[in-house]
Amino acid sequence: MEIERKFLIRKDDLPQDLASYPCHRIEQGYLCTSPVVRIRRQDDDYFLTYKSRGLMSREEYNLPLTAEAYEHLKPKADGILITKDRYVIPEKDGLFIELDVFHGEYEGVLLAEVEFPTEEAANAYTAPDWFGEDVTYSTRYHNSTMSQSWQSDYCSLHSQ
Amino acid sequence: MEIERKFLIRKDDLPQDLASYPCHRIEQGYLCTSPVVRIRRQDDDYFLTYKSRGLMSREEYNLPLTAEAYEHLKPKADGILITKDRYVIPEKDGLFIELDVFHGEYEGVLLAEVEFPTEEAANAYTAPDWFGEDVTYSTRYHNSTMSQSWQSDYCSLHSQ
């Protein structure tokens, strides 16, 4: 079970020391969005991911692919491939912030996710000052939704 | 972990009372064959299946799909769709024989599979008299191999 909350971030509110945190290059595409069947390259690792339907809580399976299998499946993805840099920033209580800096069609969009061990912990979480709007319950900010078609208002809204 | 052995069956050796056993109609296609990423319709249930590489023993995950998701993924399958009737026949020691009667391009091919709780049980298994050649270690009789292109010699060999 994956339990996470998701927040928009304004560019001006990014941590000054962002470059000091570990960063992964991610490319991902969607073969299906309900349920989610996703392929992802993260640096030199490749995965097929299945996520059941849901917003804050979803069942998730991450299954290894070879580079060849990933390249075979890539043309089967619908819509656009999502590319982003993911910074991993330590947060209080042993949590981690995954800060996604989008590139390509979504250049300028910034989203932070925090994963929790329980729904109670997720509901009790107080976000740091630099986090913006809580979009946990908006399917609009699912990467699967974003992959289906480019929507110019994502960038005009969030690159202020 | 899925541990199974697979055998060819000759048409003349089929059990006389085959029609008395439970039977499922199966349609399946492959998005990828190494590792296996398979979609399957079994009667009115739909699944995405992932199998790691291997012959007798493979890790397997069966994840539910909706009918809509299955139909969405079907055009992404490579090669041909496999269609077959699967008869489920009780076997000694609490085991079950899954007898696949292929249709479509593979009309006439008959394959029996038996799934085991351990590799020891699989190795110790004595097949009933009506089973033919043990093809457990032949990738040729993986449905994933069969889906990639129709090979006429499957039928000439096994419909005798």
PDB file of C-alpha atoms in Angstrom:
ATOM      1  CA  MET A   1       0.000   0.000   0.000  1.00  0.00           C
ATOM      2  CA  GLU A   2       1.355   3.421  -0.988  1.00  0.00           C
ATOM      3  CA  ILE A   3       0.084   6.311   1.164  1.00  0.00           C
ATOM      4  CA  GLU A   4       1.252   9.738   0.076  1.00  0.00           C
ATOM      5  CA  ARG A   5       0.420  13.429   0.025  1.00  0.00           C
ATOM      6  CA  LYS A   6       1.268  15.734  -2.837  1.00  0.00           C
ATOM      7  CA  PHE A   7       1.856  19.488  -2.923  1.00  0.00           C
ATOM      8  CA  LEU A   8       2.491  22.138  -5.551  1.00  0.00           C
ATOM      9  CA  ILE A   9       5.698  24.143  -5.134  1.00  0.00           C
ATOM     10  CA  ARG A  10       6.387  27.655  -6.452  1.00  0.00           C
ATOM     11  CA  LYS A  11       9.772  28.141  -8.092  1.00  0.00           C
ATOM     12  CA  ASP A  12      10.657  31.018  -5.748  1.00  0.00           C
ATOM     13  CA  ASP A  13      10.016  28.813  -2.726  1.00  0.00           C
ATOM     14  CA  LEU A  14      12.479  26.035  -3.701  1.00  0.00           C
ATOM     15  CA  PRO A  15      15.172  25.270  -1.107  1.00  0.00           C
ATOM     16  CA  GLN A  16      18.342  27.251  -1.821  1.00  0.00           C
ATOM     17  CA  ASP A  17      20.500  24.151  -1.296  1.00  0.00           C
ATOM     18  CA  LEU A  18      18.508  21.905  -3.671  1.00  0.00           C
ATOM     19  CA  ALA A  19      21.582  20.838  -5.643  1.00  0.00           C
ATOM     20  CA  SER A  20      23.104  19.293  -2.517  1.00  0.00           C
ATOM     21  CA  TYR A  21      20.477  16.507  -2.324  1.00  0.00           C
ATOM     22  CA  PRO A  22      20.521  13.165  -4.152  1.00  0.00           C
ATOM     23  CA  CYS A  23      18.788  13.436  -7.517  1.00  0.00           C
ATOM     24  CA  HIS A  24      17.436  10.808  -9.904  1.00  0.00           C
ATOM     25  CA  ARG A  25      16.628  11.294 -13.569  1.00  0.00           C
ATOM     26  CA  ILE A  26      13.208   9.773 -14.324  1.00  0.00           C
ATOM     27  CA  GLU A  27      11.450   9.027 -17.606  1.00  0.00           C
ATOM     28  CA  GLN A  28       8.059   7.333 -17.482  1.00  0.00           C
ATOM     29  CA  GLY A  29       5.093   6.445 -19.655  1.00  0.00           C
ATOM     30  CA  TYR A  30       1.658   4.913 -19.144  1.00  0.00           C
ATOM     31  CA  LEU A  31       0.265   1.852 -20.908  1.00  0.00           C
ATOM     32  CA  CYS A  32      -2.977   2.269 -18.981  1.00  0.00           C
ATOM     33  CA  THR A  33      -4.220   4.804 -16.430  1.00  0.00           C
ATOM     34  CA  SER A  34      -7.072   2.994 -14.599  1.00  0.00           C
ATOM     35  CA  PRO A  35      -5.563   0.957 -13.100  1.00  0.00           C
ATOM     36  CA  VAL A  36      -2.146   2.534 -13.657  1.00  0.00           C
ATOM     37  CA  VAL A  37       0.281   0.384 -15.661  1.00  0.00           C
ATOM     38  CA  ARG A  38       3.438   2.455 -15.884  1.00  0.00           C
ATOM     39  CA  ILE A  39       6.942   1.950 -17.234  1.00  0.00           C
ATOM     40  CA  ARG A  40       9.727   3.946 -15.608  1.00  0.00           C
ATOM     41  CA  ARG A  41      13.416   4.440 -16.180  1.00  0.00           C
ATOM     42  CA  GLN A  42      15.137   5.810 -13.047  1.00  0.00           C
ATOM     43  CA  ASP A  43      18.792   6.424 -13.809  1.00  0.00           C
ATOM     44  CA  ASP A  44      19.878   2.958 -15.042  1.00  0.00           C
ATOM     45  CA  ASP A  45      17.051   0.967 -13.445  1.00  0.00           C
ATOM     46  CA  TYR A  46      13.829   0.003 -15.219  1.00  0.00           C
ATOM     47  CA  PHE A  47      10.456  -0.931 -13.721  1.00  0.00           C
ATOM     48  CA  LEU A  48       6.924  -1.873 -14.576  1.00  0.00           C
ATOM     49  CA  THR A  49       4.580  -0.426 -11.954  1.00  0.00           C
ATOM     50  CA  TYR A  50       0.960  -1.315 -11.289  1.00  0.00           C
ATOM     51  CA  LYS A  51      -1.158   0.902  -9.040  1.00  0.00           C
ATOM     52  CA  SER A  52      -4.723   0.194  -8.042  1.00  0.00           C
ATOM     53  CA  ARG A  53      -7.210   3.050  -8.231  1.00  0.00           C
ATOM     54  CA  GLY A  54      -7.309   5.604  -5.396  1.00  0.00           C
ATOM     55  CA  LEU A  55      -6.042   9.014  -4.334  1.00  0.00           C
ATOM     56  CA  MET A  56      -4.133   9.150  -1.021  1.00  0.00           C
ATOM     57  CA  SER A  57      -3.823   5.326  -0.641  1.00  0.00           C
ATOM     58  CA  ARG A  58      -3.103   2.910  -3.477  1.00  0.00           C
ATOM     59  CA  GLU A  59      -1.740  -0.609  -3.789  1.00  0.00           C
ATOM     60  CA  GLU A  60       1.501  -0.507  -5.722  1.00  0.00           C
ATOM     61  CA  TYR A  61       3.750  -3.170  -7.276  1.00  0.00           C
ATOM     62  CA  ASN A  62       7.169  -2.339  -8.715  1.00  0.00           C
ATOM     63  CA  LEU A  63       8.482  -5.104 -10.955  1.00  0.00           C
ATOM     64  CA  PRO A  64      11.909  -5.095 -12.612  1.00  0.00           C
ATOM     65  CA  LEU A  65      12.348  -4.712 -16.364  1.00  0.00           C
ATOM     66  CA  THR A  66      15.472  -5.005 -18.472  1.00  0.00           C
ATOM     67  CA  ALA A  67      16.602  -2.042 -20.579  1.00  0.00           C
ATOM     68  CA  GLU A  68      15.498  -4.021 -23.654  1.00  0.00           C
ATOM     69  CA  ALA A  69      12.031  -4.689 -22.213  1.00  0.00           C
ATOM     70  CA  TYR A  70      11.675  -1.002 -21.312  1.00  0.00           C
ATOM     71  CA  GLU A  71      12.591   0.086 -24.839  1.00  0.00           C
ATOM     72  CA  HIS A  72      10.177  -2.520 -26.250  1.00  0.00           C
ATOM     73  CA  LEU A  73       7.310  -1.233 -24.097  1.00  0.00           C
ATOM     74  CA  LYS A  74       8.030   2.498 -24.573  1.00  0.00           C
ATOM     75  CA  PRO A  75       6.286   2.843 -27.960  1.00  0.00           C
ATOM     76  CA  LYS A  76       3.180   1.285 -26.397  1.00  0.00           C
ATOM     77  CA  ALA A  77       2.786   4.188 -23.931  1.00  0.00           C
ATOM     78  CA  ASP A  78      -0.175   6.498 -24.496  1.00  0.00           C
ATOM     79  CA  GLY A  79       0.208  10.266 -24.783  1.00  0.00           C
ATOM     80  CA  ILE A  80       3.502  11.812 -23.773  1.00  0.00           C
ATOM     81  CA  LEU A  81       6.491  10.548 -21.816  1.00  0.00           C
ATOM     82  CA  ILE A  82       7.032  12.359 -18.518  1.00  0.00           C
ATOM     83  CA  THR A  83      10.614  13.425 -17.782  1.00  0.00           C
ATOM     84  CA  LYS A  84      11.668  14.885 -14.466  1.00  0.00           C
ATOM     85  CA  ASP A  85      14.472  15.184 -11.941  1.00  0.00           C
ATOM     86  CA  ARG A  86      13.545  13.810  -8.532  1.00  0.00           C
ATOM     87  CA  TYR A  87      15.384  15.294  -5.547  1.00  0.00           C
ATOM     88  CA  VAL A  88      15.208  13.292  -2.324  1.00  0.00           C
ATOM     89  CA  ILE A  89      15.187  15.594   0.705  1.00  0.00           C
ATOM     90  CA  PRO A  90      15.164  14.335   4.319  1.00  0.00           C
ATOM     91  CA  GLU A  91      12.081  15.498   6.248  1.00  0.00           C
ATOM     92  CA  LYS A  92      11.199  15.356   9.958  1.00  0.00           C
ATOM     93  CA  ASP A  93      10.085  12.072  11.611  1.00  0.00           C
ATOM     94  CA  GLY A  94      12.265   9.946   9.317  1.00  0.00           C
ATOM     95  CA  LEU A  95      10.180  10.923   6.281  1.00  0.00           C
ATOM     96  CA  PHE A  96      11.498  11.979   2.880  1.00  0.00           C
ATOM     97  CA  ILE A  97      10.309  14.624   0.460  1.00  0.00           C
ATOM     98  CA  GLU A  98      10.463  13.624  -3.191  1.00  0.00           C
ATOM     99  CA  LEU A  99      10.626  16.884  -5.109  1.00  0.00           C
ATOM    100  CA  ASP A 100       9.896  16.483  -8.820  1.00  0.00           C
ATOM    101  CA  VAL A 101      11.240  19.109 -11.217  1.00  0.00           C
ATOM    102  CA  PHE A 102       9.520  18.442 -14.523  1.00  0.00           C
ATOM    103  CA  HIS A 103      11.101  18.827 -17.940  1.00  0.00           C
ATOM    104  CA  GLY A 104       9.870  18.514 -21.513  1.00  0.00           C
ATOM    105  CA  GLU A 105       6.208  19.433 -22.001  1.00  0.00           C
ATOM    106  CA  TYR A 106       5.826  20.143 -18.287  1.00  0.00           C
ATOM    107  CA  GLU A 107       8.992  22.248 -17.890  1.00  0.00           C
ATOM    108  CA  GLY A 108       8.426  24.551 -14.933  1.00  0.00           C
ATOM    109  CA  VAL A 109       6.019  22.340 -12.974  1.00  0.00           C
ATOM    110  CA  LEU A 110       7.219  21.481  -9.448  1.00  0.00           C
ATOM    111  CA  LEU A 111       5.538  18.861  -7.256  1.00  0.00           C
ATOM    112  CA  ALA A 112       6.544  17.492  -3.846  1.00  0.00           C
ATOM    113  CA  GLU A 113       5.381  14.115  -2.549  1.00  0.00           C
ATOM    114  CA  VAL A 114       5.747  12.670   0.935  1.00  0.00           C
ATOM    115  CA  GLU A 115       5.118   8.982   1.566  1.00  0.00           C
ATOM    116  CA  PHE A 116       3.771   7.813   4.941  1.00  0.00           C
ATOM    117  CA  PRO A 117       3.664   4.521   6.826  1.00  0.00           C
ATOM    118  CA  THR A 118      -0.010   4.968   7.813  1.00  0.00           C
ATOM    119  CA  GLU A 119      -3.036   7.064   6.871  1.00  0.00           C
ATOM    120  CA  GLU A 120      -2.962   8.523  10.397  1.00  0.00           C
ATOM    121  CA  ALA A 121       0.569   9.818   9.819  1.00  0.00           C
ATOM    122  CA  ALA A 122      -0.477  11.206   6.423  1.00  0.00           C
ATOM    123  CA  ASN A 123      -3.448  13.068   7.908  1.00  0.00           C
ATOM    124  CA  ALA A 124      -1.390  14.418  10.840  1.00  0.00           C
ATOM    125  CA  TYR A 125       1.410  15.744   8.601  1.00  0.00           C
ATOM    126  CA  THR A 126       2.194  19.464   8.746  1.00  0.00           C
ATOM    127  CA  ALA A 127       3.906  20.563   5.561  1.00  0.00           C
ATOM    128  CA  PRO A 128       6.958  22.859   5.658  1.00  0.00           C
ATOM    129  CA  ASP A 129       6.468  26.563   4.885  1.00  0.00           C
ATOM    130  CA  TRP A 130       7.873  26.276   1.377  1.00  0.00           C
ATOM    131  CA  PHE A 131       5.139  23.813   0.279  1.00  0.00           C
ATOM    132  CA  GLY A 132       2.206  25.284  -1.683  1.00  0.00           C
ATOM    133  CA  GLU A 133      -1.280  23.980  -2.367  1.00  0.00           C
ATOM    134  CA  ASP A 134      -2.142  20.450  -1.172  1.00  0.00           C
ATOM    135  CA  VAL A 135      -3.210  18.569  -4.327  1.00  0.00           C
ATOM    136  CA  THR A 136      -3.387  15.072  -2.785  1.00  0.00           C
ATOM    137  CA  TYR A 137      -7.031  14.709  -3.744  1.00  0.00           C
ATOM    138  CA  SER A 138      -6.707  16.059  -7.283  1.00  0.00           C
ATOM    139  CA  THR A 139      -6.306  13.487 -10.052  1.00  0.00           C
ATOM    140  CA  ARG A 140      -5.133  16.428 -12.176  1.00  0.00           C
ATOM    141  CA  TYR A 141      -1.655  16.126 -10.624  1.00  0.00           C
ATOM    142  CA  HIS A 142      -1.332  12.405 -11.067  1.00  0.00           C
ATOM    143  CA  ASN A 143       1.522  11.902 -13.512  1.00  0.00           C
ATOM    144  CA  SER A 144      -0.810   9.471 -15.306  1.00  0.00           C
ATOM    145  CA  THR A 145      -3.272  12.303 -15.968  1.00  0.00           C
ATOM    146  CA  MET A 146      -0.441  14.608 -17.058  1.00  0.00           C
ATOM    147  CA  SER A 147       0.832  11.960 -19.502  1.00  0.00           C
ATOM    148  CA  GLN A 148      -2.419  11.780 -21.428  1.00  0.00           C
ATOM    149  CA  SER A 149      -2.242  15.209 -23.048  1.00  0.00           C
ATOM    150  CA  TRP A 150      -0.247  18.354 -22.558  1.00  0.00           C
ATOM    151  CA  GLN A 151      -2.230  21.100 -20.857  1.00  0.00           C
ATOM    152  CA  SER A 152      -0.614  24.506 -21.117  1.00  0.00           C
ATOM    153  CA  ASP A 153      -2.244  25.855 -17.951  1.00  0.00           C
ATOM    154  CA  TYR A 154      -0.101  23.647 -15.716  1.00  0.00           C
ATOM    155  CA  CYS A 155       2.891  25.746 -16.588  1.00  0.00           C
ATOM    156  CA  SER A 156       1.222  29.164 -16.530  1.00  0.00           C
ATOM    157  CA  LEU A 157      -0.159  28.364 -13.061  1.00  0.00           C
ATOM    158  CA  HIS A 158       3.002  27.119 -11.444  1.00  0.00           C
ATOM    159  CA  SER A 159       6.003  28.858 -12.935  1.00  0.00           C
ATOM    160  CA  GLN A 160       5.197  32.174 -11.247  1.00  0.00           C
TER     161      GLN A 160
ATOM    162  CA  MET B   1       6.769 -18.264  -7.028  1.00  0.00           C
ATOM    163  CA  GLU B   2       5.107 -20.399  -9.698  1.00  0.00           C
ATOM    164  CA  ILE B   3       6.554 -23.936 -10.016  1.00  0.00           C
ATOM    165  CA  GLU B   4       5.042 -26.021 -12.781  1.00  0.00           C
ATOM    166  CA  ARG B   5       5.650 -28.840 -15.230  1.00  0.00           C
ATOM    167  CA  LYS B   6       4.210 -28.929 -18.715  1.00  0.00           C
ATOM    168  CA  PHE B   7       3.402 -31.861 -21.008  1.00  0.00           C
ATOM    169  CA  LEU B   8       2.204 -32.346 -24.561  1.00  0.00           C
ATOM    170  CA  ILE B   9      -1.008 -34.359 -24.959  1.00  0.00           C
ATOM    171  CA  ARG B  10      -2.094 -36.345 -28.040  1.00  0.00           C
ATOM    172  CA  LYS B  11      -5.714 -35.899 -29.057  1.00  0.00           C
ATOM    173  CA  ASP B  12      -6.380 -39.644 -28.887  1.00  0.00           C
ATOM    174  CA  ASP B  13      -5.140 -39.743 -25.295  1.00  0.00           C
ATOM    175  CA  LEU B  14      -7.559 -37.121 -23.932  1.00  0.00           C
ATOM    176  CA  PRO B  15      -9.760 -38.265 -21.029  1.00  0.00           C
ATOM    177  CA  GLN B  16     -13.121 -39.532 -22.287  1.00  0.00           C
ATOM    178  CA  ASP B  17     -14.959 -37.543 -19.631  1.00  0.00           C
ATOM    179  CA  LEU B  18     -13.250 -34.220 -20.395  1.00  0.00           C
ATOM    180  CA  ALA B  19     -16.542 -32.328 -20.758  1.00  0.00           C
ATOM    181  CA  SER B  20     -17.451 -33.142 -17.148  1.00  0.00           C
ATOM    182  CA  TYR B  21     -14.681 -30.920 -15.694  1.00  0.00           C
ATOM    183  CA  PRO B  22     -14.820 -27.174 -15.031  1.00  0.00           C
ATOM    184  CA  CYS B  23     -13.675 -25.226 -18.073  1.00  0.00           C
ATOM    185  CA  HIS B  24     -12.572 -21.615 -18.509  1.00  0.00           C
ATOM    186  CA  ARG B  25     -12.394 -19.694 -21.760  1.00  0.00           C
ATOM    187  CA  ILE B  26      -9.063 -17.848 -21.947  1.00  0.00           C
ATOM    188  CA  GLU B  27      -7.813 -15.136 -24.294  1.00  0.00           C
ATOM    189  CA  GLN B  28      -4.358 -13.691 -23.709  1.00  0.00           C
ATOM    190  CA  GLY B  29      -1.744 -11.502 -25.312  1.00  0.00           C
ATOM    191  CA  TYR B  30       1.807 -10.419 -24.525  1.00  0.00           C
ATOM    192  CA  LEU B  31       3.075  -6.856 -24.214  1.00  0.00           C
ATOM    193  CA  CYS B  32       6.559  -8.184 -23.516  1.00  0.00           C
ATOM    194  CA  THR B  33       8.053 -11.681 -23.316  1.00  0.00           C
ATOM    195  CA  SER B  34      11.254 -11.224 -21.259  1.00  0.00           C
ATOM    196  CA  PRO B  35      10.122 -10.655 -18.601  1.00  0.00           C
ATOM    197  CA  VAL B  36       6.581 -11.731 -19.447  1.00  0.00           C
ATOM    198  CA  VAL B  37       3.984  -8.946 -19.271  1.00  0.00           C
ATOM    199  CA  ARG B  38       0.724 -10.616 -20.212  1.00  0.00           C
ATOM    200  CA  ILE B  39      -2.919  -9.565 -20.359  1.00  0.00           C
ATOM    201  CA  ARG B  40      -5.513 -12.288 -19.898  1.00  0.00           C
ATOM    202  CA  ARG B  41      -9.261 -12.531 -20.044  1.00  0.00           C
ATOM    203  CA  GLN B  42     -10.523 -15.634 -18.208  1.00  0.00           C
ATOM    204  CA  ASP B  43     -14.303 -15.846 -18.588  1.00  0.00           C
ATOM    205  CA  ASP B  44     -15.363 -12.432 -17.215  1.00  0.00           C
ATOM    206  CA  ASP B  45     -12.210 -11.702 -15.206  1.00  0.00           C
ATOM    207  CA  TYR B  46      -9.268  -9.680 -16.494  1.00  0.00           C
ATOM    208  CA  PHE B  47      -5.655  -9.682 -15.312  1.00  0.00           C
ATOM    209  CA  LEU B  48      -2.257  -8.217 -15.959  1.00  0.00           C
ATOM    210  CA  THR B  49       0.393 -10.836 -15.223  1.00  0.00           C
ATOM    211  CA  TYR B  50       4.115 -10.343 -14.747  1.00  0.00           C
ATOM    212  CA  LYS B  51       6.448 -13.355 -14.729  1.00  0.00           C
ATOM    213  CA  SER B  52      10.146 -13.208 -14.107  1.00  0.00           C
ATOM    214  CA  ARG B  53      12.416 -15.189 -16.407  1.00  0.00           C
ATOM    215  CA  GLY B  54      12.819 -18.933 -15.815  1.00  0.00           C
ATOM    216  CA  LEU B  55      11.548 -22.343 -16.898  1.00  0.00           C
ATOM    217  CA  MET B  56      10.192 -24.588 -14.118  1.00  0.00           C
ATOM    218  CA  SER B  57      10.171 -21.843 -11.422  1.00  0.00           C
ATOM    219  CA  ARG B  58       9.141 -18.229 -12.007  1.00  0.00           C
ATOM    220  CA  GLU B  59       7.941 -15.370  -9.856  1.00  0.00           C
ATOM    221  CA  GLU B  60       4.443 -14.450 -10.889  1.00  0.00           C
ATOM    222  CA  TYR B  61       2.126 -11.532 -10.057  1.00  0.00           C
ATOM    223  CA  ASN B  62      -1.522 -11.495 -11.125  1.00  0.00           C
ATOM    224  CA  LEU B  63      -3.025  -8.019 -10.917  1.00  0.00           C
ATOM    225  CA  PRO B  64      -6.674  -7.187 -11.642  1.00  0.00           C
ATOM    226  CA  LEU B  65      -7.726  -5.201 -14.702  1.00  0.00           C
ATOM    227  CA  THR B  66     -11.125  -3.844 -15.637  1.00  0.00           C
ATOM    228  CA  ALA B  67     -12.749  -4.924 -18.914  1.00  0.00           C
ATOM    229  CA  GLU B  68     -12.041  -1.406 -20.234  1.00  0.00           C
ATOM    230  CA  ALA B  69      -8.357  -1.586 -19.273  1.00  0.00           C
ATOM    231  CA  TYR B  70      -8.075  -5.013 -20.925  1.00  0.00           C
ATOM    232  CA  GLU B  71      -9.605  -3.741 -24.166  1.00  0.00           C
ATOM    233  CA  HIS B  72      -7.314  -0.692 -24.013  1.00  0.00           C
ATOM    234  CA  LEU B  73      -4.207  -2.868 -23.634  1.00  0.00           C
ATOM    235  CA  LYS B  74      -5.198  -5.538 -26.179  1.00  0.00           C
ATOM    236  CA  PRO B  75      -4.053  -3.618 -29.284  1.00  0.00           C
ATOM    237  CA  LYS B  76      -0.641  -3.185 -27.619  1.00  0.00           C
ATOM    238  CA  ALA B  77      -0.042  -6.958 -27.583  1.00  0.00           C
ATOM    239  CA  ASP B  78       2.670  -8.265 -29.917  1.00  0.00           C
ATOM    240  CA  GLY B  79       2.042 -11.065 -32.387  1.00  0.00           C
ATOM    241  CA  ILE B  80      -1.130 -13.083 -32.045  1.00  0.00           C
ATOM    242  CA  LEU B  81      -3.692 -13.459 -29.279  1.00  0.00           C
ATOM    243  CA  ILE B  82      -3.798 -16.934 -27.760  1.00  0.00           C
ATOM    244  CA  THR B  83      -7.273 -18.431 -27.284  1.00  0.00           C
ATOM    245  CA  LYS B  84      -7.854 -21.684 -25.466  1.00  0.00           C
ATOM    246  CA  ASP B  85     -10.228 -23.621 -23.259  1.00  0.00           C
ATOM    247  CA  ARG B  86      -8.691 -24.593 -19.930  1.00  0.00           C
ATOM    248  CA  TYR B  87     -10.096 -27.700 -18.253  1.00  0.00           C
ATOM    249  CA  VAL B  88      -9.291 -28.108 -14.565  1.00  0.00           C
ATOM    250  CA  ILE B  89      -8.928 -31.788 -13.656  1.00  0.00           C
ATOM    251  CA  PRO B  90      -8.252 -33.016 -10.101  1.00  0.00           C
ATOM    252  CA  GLU B  91      -4.961 -34.962  -9.832  1.00  0.00           C
ATOM    253  CA  LYS B  92      -3.489 -37.081  -7.040  1.00  0.00           C
ATOM    254  CA  ASP B  93      -1.945 -35.459  -3.906  1.00  0.00           C
ATOM    255  CA  GLY B  94      -4.335 -32.493  -4.015  1.00  0.00           C
ATOM    256  CA  LEU B  95      -2.822 -31.277  -7.290  1.00  0.00           C
ATOM    257  CA  PHE B  96      -4.729 -30.087 -10.347  1.00  0.00           C
ATOM    258  CA  ILE B  97      -4.103 -30.611 -14.036  1.00  0.00           C
ATOM    259  CA  GLU B  98      -4.781 -27.575 -16.196  1.00  0.00           C
ATOM    260  CA  LEU B  99      -5.439 -28.956 -19.662  1.00  0.00           C
ATOM    261  CA  ASP B 100      -5.290 -26.315 -22.392  1.00  0.00           C
ATOM    262  CA  VAL B 101      -7.152 -26.982 -25.646  1.00  0.00           C
ATOM    263  CA  PHE B 102      -5.947 -24.321 -28.052  1.00  0.00           C
ATOM    264  CA  HIS B 103      -8.088 -22.608 -30.670  1.00  0.00           C
ATOM    265  CA  GLY B 104      -7.413 -20.093 -33.417  1.00  0.00           C
ATOM    266  CA  GLU B 105      -3.944 -20.301 -34.956  1.00  0.00           C
ATOM    267  CA  TYR B 106      -3.014 -23.144 -32.605  1.00  0.00           C
ATOM    268  CA  GLU B 107      -6.191 -25.191 -33.080  1.00  0.00           C
ATOM    269  CA  GLY B 108      -5.284 -28.781 -32.306  1.00  0.00           C
ATOM    270  CA  VAL B 109      -2.475 -28.128 -29.822  1.00  0.00           C
ATOM    271  CA  LEU B 110      -3.046 -29.697 -26.385  1.00  0.00           C
ATOM    272  CA  LEU B 111      -0.881 -28.904 -23.363  1.00  0.00           C
ATOM    273  CA  ALA B 112      -1.246 -29.977 -19.734  1.00  0.00           C
ATOM    274  CA  GLU B 113       0.304 -28.070 -16.828  1.00  0.00           C
ATOM    275  CA  VAL B 114       0.581 -29.101 -13.197  1.00  0.00           C
ATOM    276  CA  GLU B 115       1.515 -26.545 -10.540  1.00  0.00           C
ATOM    277  CA  PHE B 116       3.448 -27.649  -7.438  1.00  0.00           C
ATOM    278  CA  PRO B 117       4.034 -26.201  -3.961  1.00  0.00           C
ATOM    279  CA  THR B 118       7.785 -26.964  -4.060  1.00  0.00           C
ATOM    280  CA  GLU B 119      10.502 -27.862  -6.569  1.00  0.00           C
ATOM    281  CA  GLU B 120      10.906 -31.198  -4.747  1.00  0.00           C
ATOM    282  CA  ALA B 121       7.256 -32.041  -5.432  1.00  0.00           C
ATOM    283  CA  ALA B 122       7.668 -30.991  -9.067  1.00  0.00           C
ATOM    284  CA  ASN B 123      10.736 -33.194  -9.544  1.00  0.00           C
ATOM    285  CA  ALA B 124       9.105 -36.173  -7.799  1.00  0.00           C
ATOM    286  CA  TYR B 125       5.913 -36.014  -9.885  1.00  0.00           C
ATOM    287  CA  THR B 126       4.959 -39.058 -11.942  1.00  0.00           C
ATOM    288  CA  ALA B 127       2.679 -38.053 -14.800  1.00  0.00           C
ATOM    289  CA  PRO B 128      -0.430 -40.085 -15.645  1.00  0.00           C
ATOM    290  CA  ASP B 129      -0.286 -42.489 -18.620  1.00  0.00           C
ATOM    291  CA  TRP B 130      -2.205 -40.157 -20.916  1.00  0.00           C
ATOM    292  CA  PHE B 131       0.449 -37.411 -20.673  1.00  0.00           C
ATOM    293  CA  GLY B 132       2.919 -37.201 -23.567  1.00  0.00           C
ATOM    294  CA  GLU B 133       6.321 -35.546 -23.852  1.00  0.00           C
ATOM    295  CA  ASP B 134       7.552 -33.468 -20.893  1.00  0.00           C
ATOM    296  CA  VAL B 135       8.215 -30.005 -22.336  1.00  0.00           C
ATOM    297  CA  THR B 136       8.839 -28.199 -19.011  1.00  0.00           C
ATOM    298  CA  TYR B 137      12.290 -27.124 -20.122  1.00  0.00           C
ATOM    299  CA  SER B 138      11.320 -26.029 -23.627  1.00  0.00           C
ATOM    300  CA  THR B 139      10.623 -22.318 -24.099  1.00  0.00           C
ATOM    301  CA  ARG B 140       8.965 -23.383 -27.365  1.00  0.00           C
ATOM    302  CA  TYR B 141       5.805 -24.294 -25.445  1.00  0.00           C
ATOM    303  CA  HIS B 142       5.621 -21.131 -23.409  1.00  0.00           C
ATOM    304  CA  ASN B 143       2.455 -19.379 -24.528  1.00  0.00           C
ATOM    305  CA  SER B 144       4.607 -16.243 -24.777  1.00  0.00           C
ATOM    306  CA  THR B 145       6.765 -17.914 -27.441  1.00  0.00           C
ATOM    307  CA  MET B 146       3.682 -19.196 -29.248  1.00  0.00           C
ATOM    308  CA  SER B 147       2.186 -15.691 -29.290  1.00  0.00           C
ATOM    309  CA  GLN B 148       5.093 -14.169 -31.182  1.00  0.00           C
ATOM    310  CA  SER B 149       4.462 -15.855 -34.514  1.00  0.00           C
ATOM    311  CA  TRP B 150       2.389 -18.748 -35.752  1.00  0.00           C
ATOM    312  CA  GLN B 151       4.480 -21.835 -36.459  1.00  0.00           C
ATOM    313  CA  SER B 152       2.653 -24.437 -38.503  1.00  0.00           C
ATOM    314  CA  ASP B 153       4.681 -27.356 -37.143  1.00  0.00           C
ATOM    315  CA  TYR B 154       3.049 -27.094 -33.724  1.00  0.00           C
ATOM    316  CA  CYS B 155      -0.164 -28.358 -35.216  1.00  0.00           C
ATOM    317  CA  SER B 156       1.297 -30.978 -37.543  1.00  0.00           C
ATOM    318  CA  LEU B 157       3.232 -32.428 -34.614  1.00  0.00           C
ATOM    319  CA  HIS B 158       0.438 -32.635 -32.086  1.00  0.00           C
ATOM    320  CA  SER B 159      -2.856 -33.191 -33.859  1.00  0.00           C
ATOM    321  CA  GLN B 160      -1.990 -36.754 -34.782  1.00  0.00           C
TER     322      GLN B 160
END
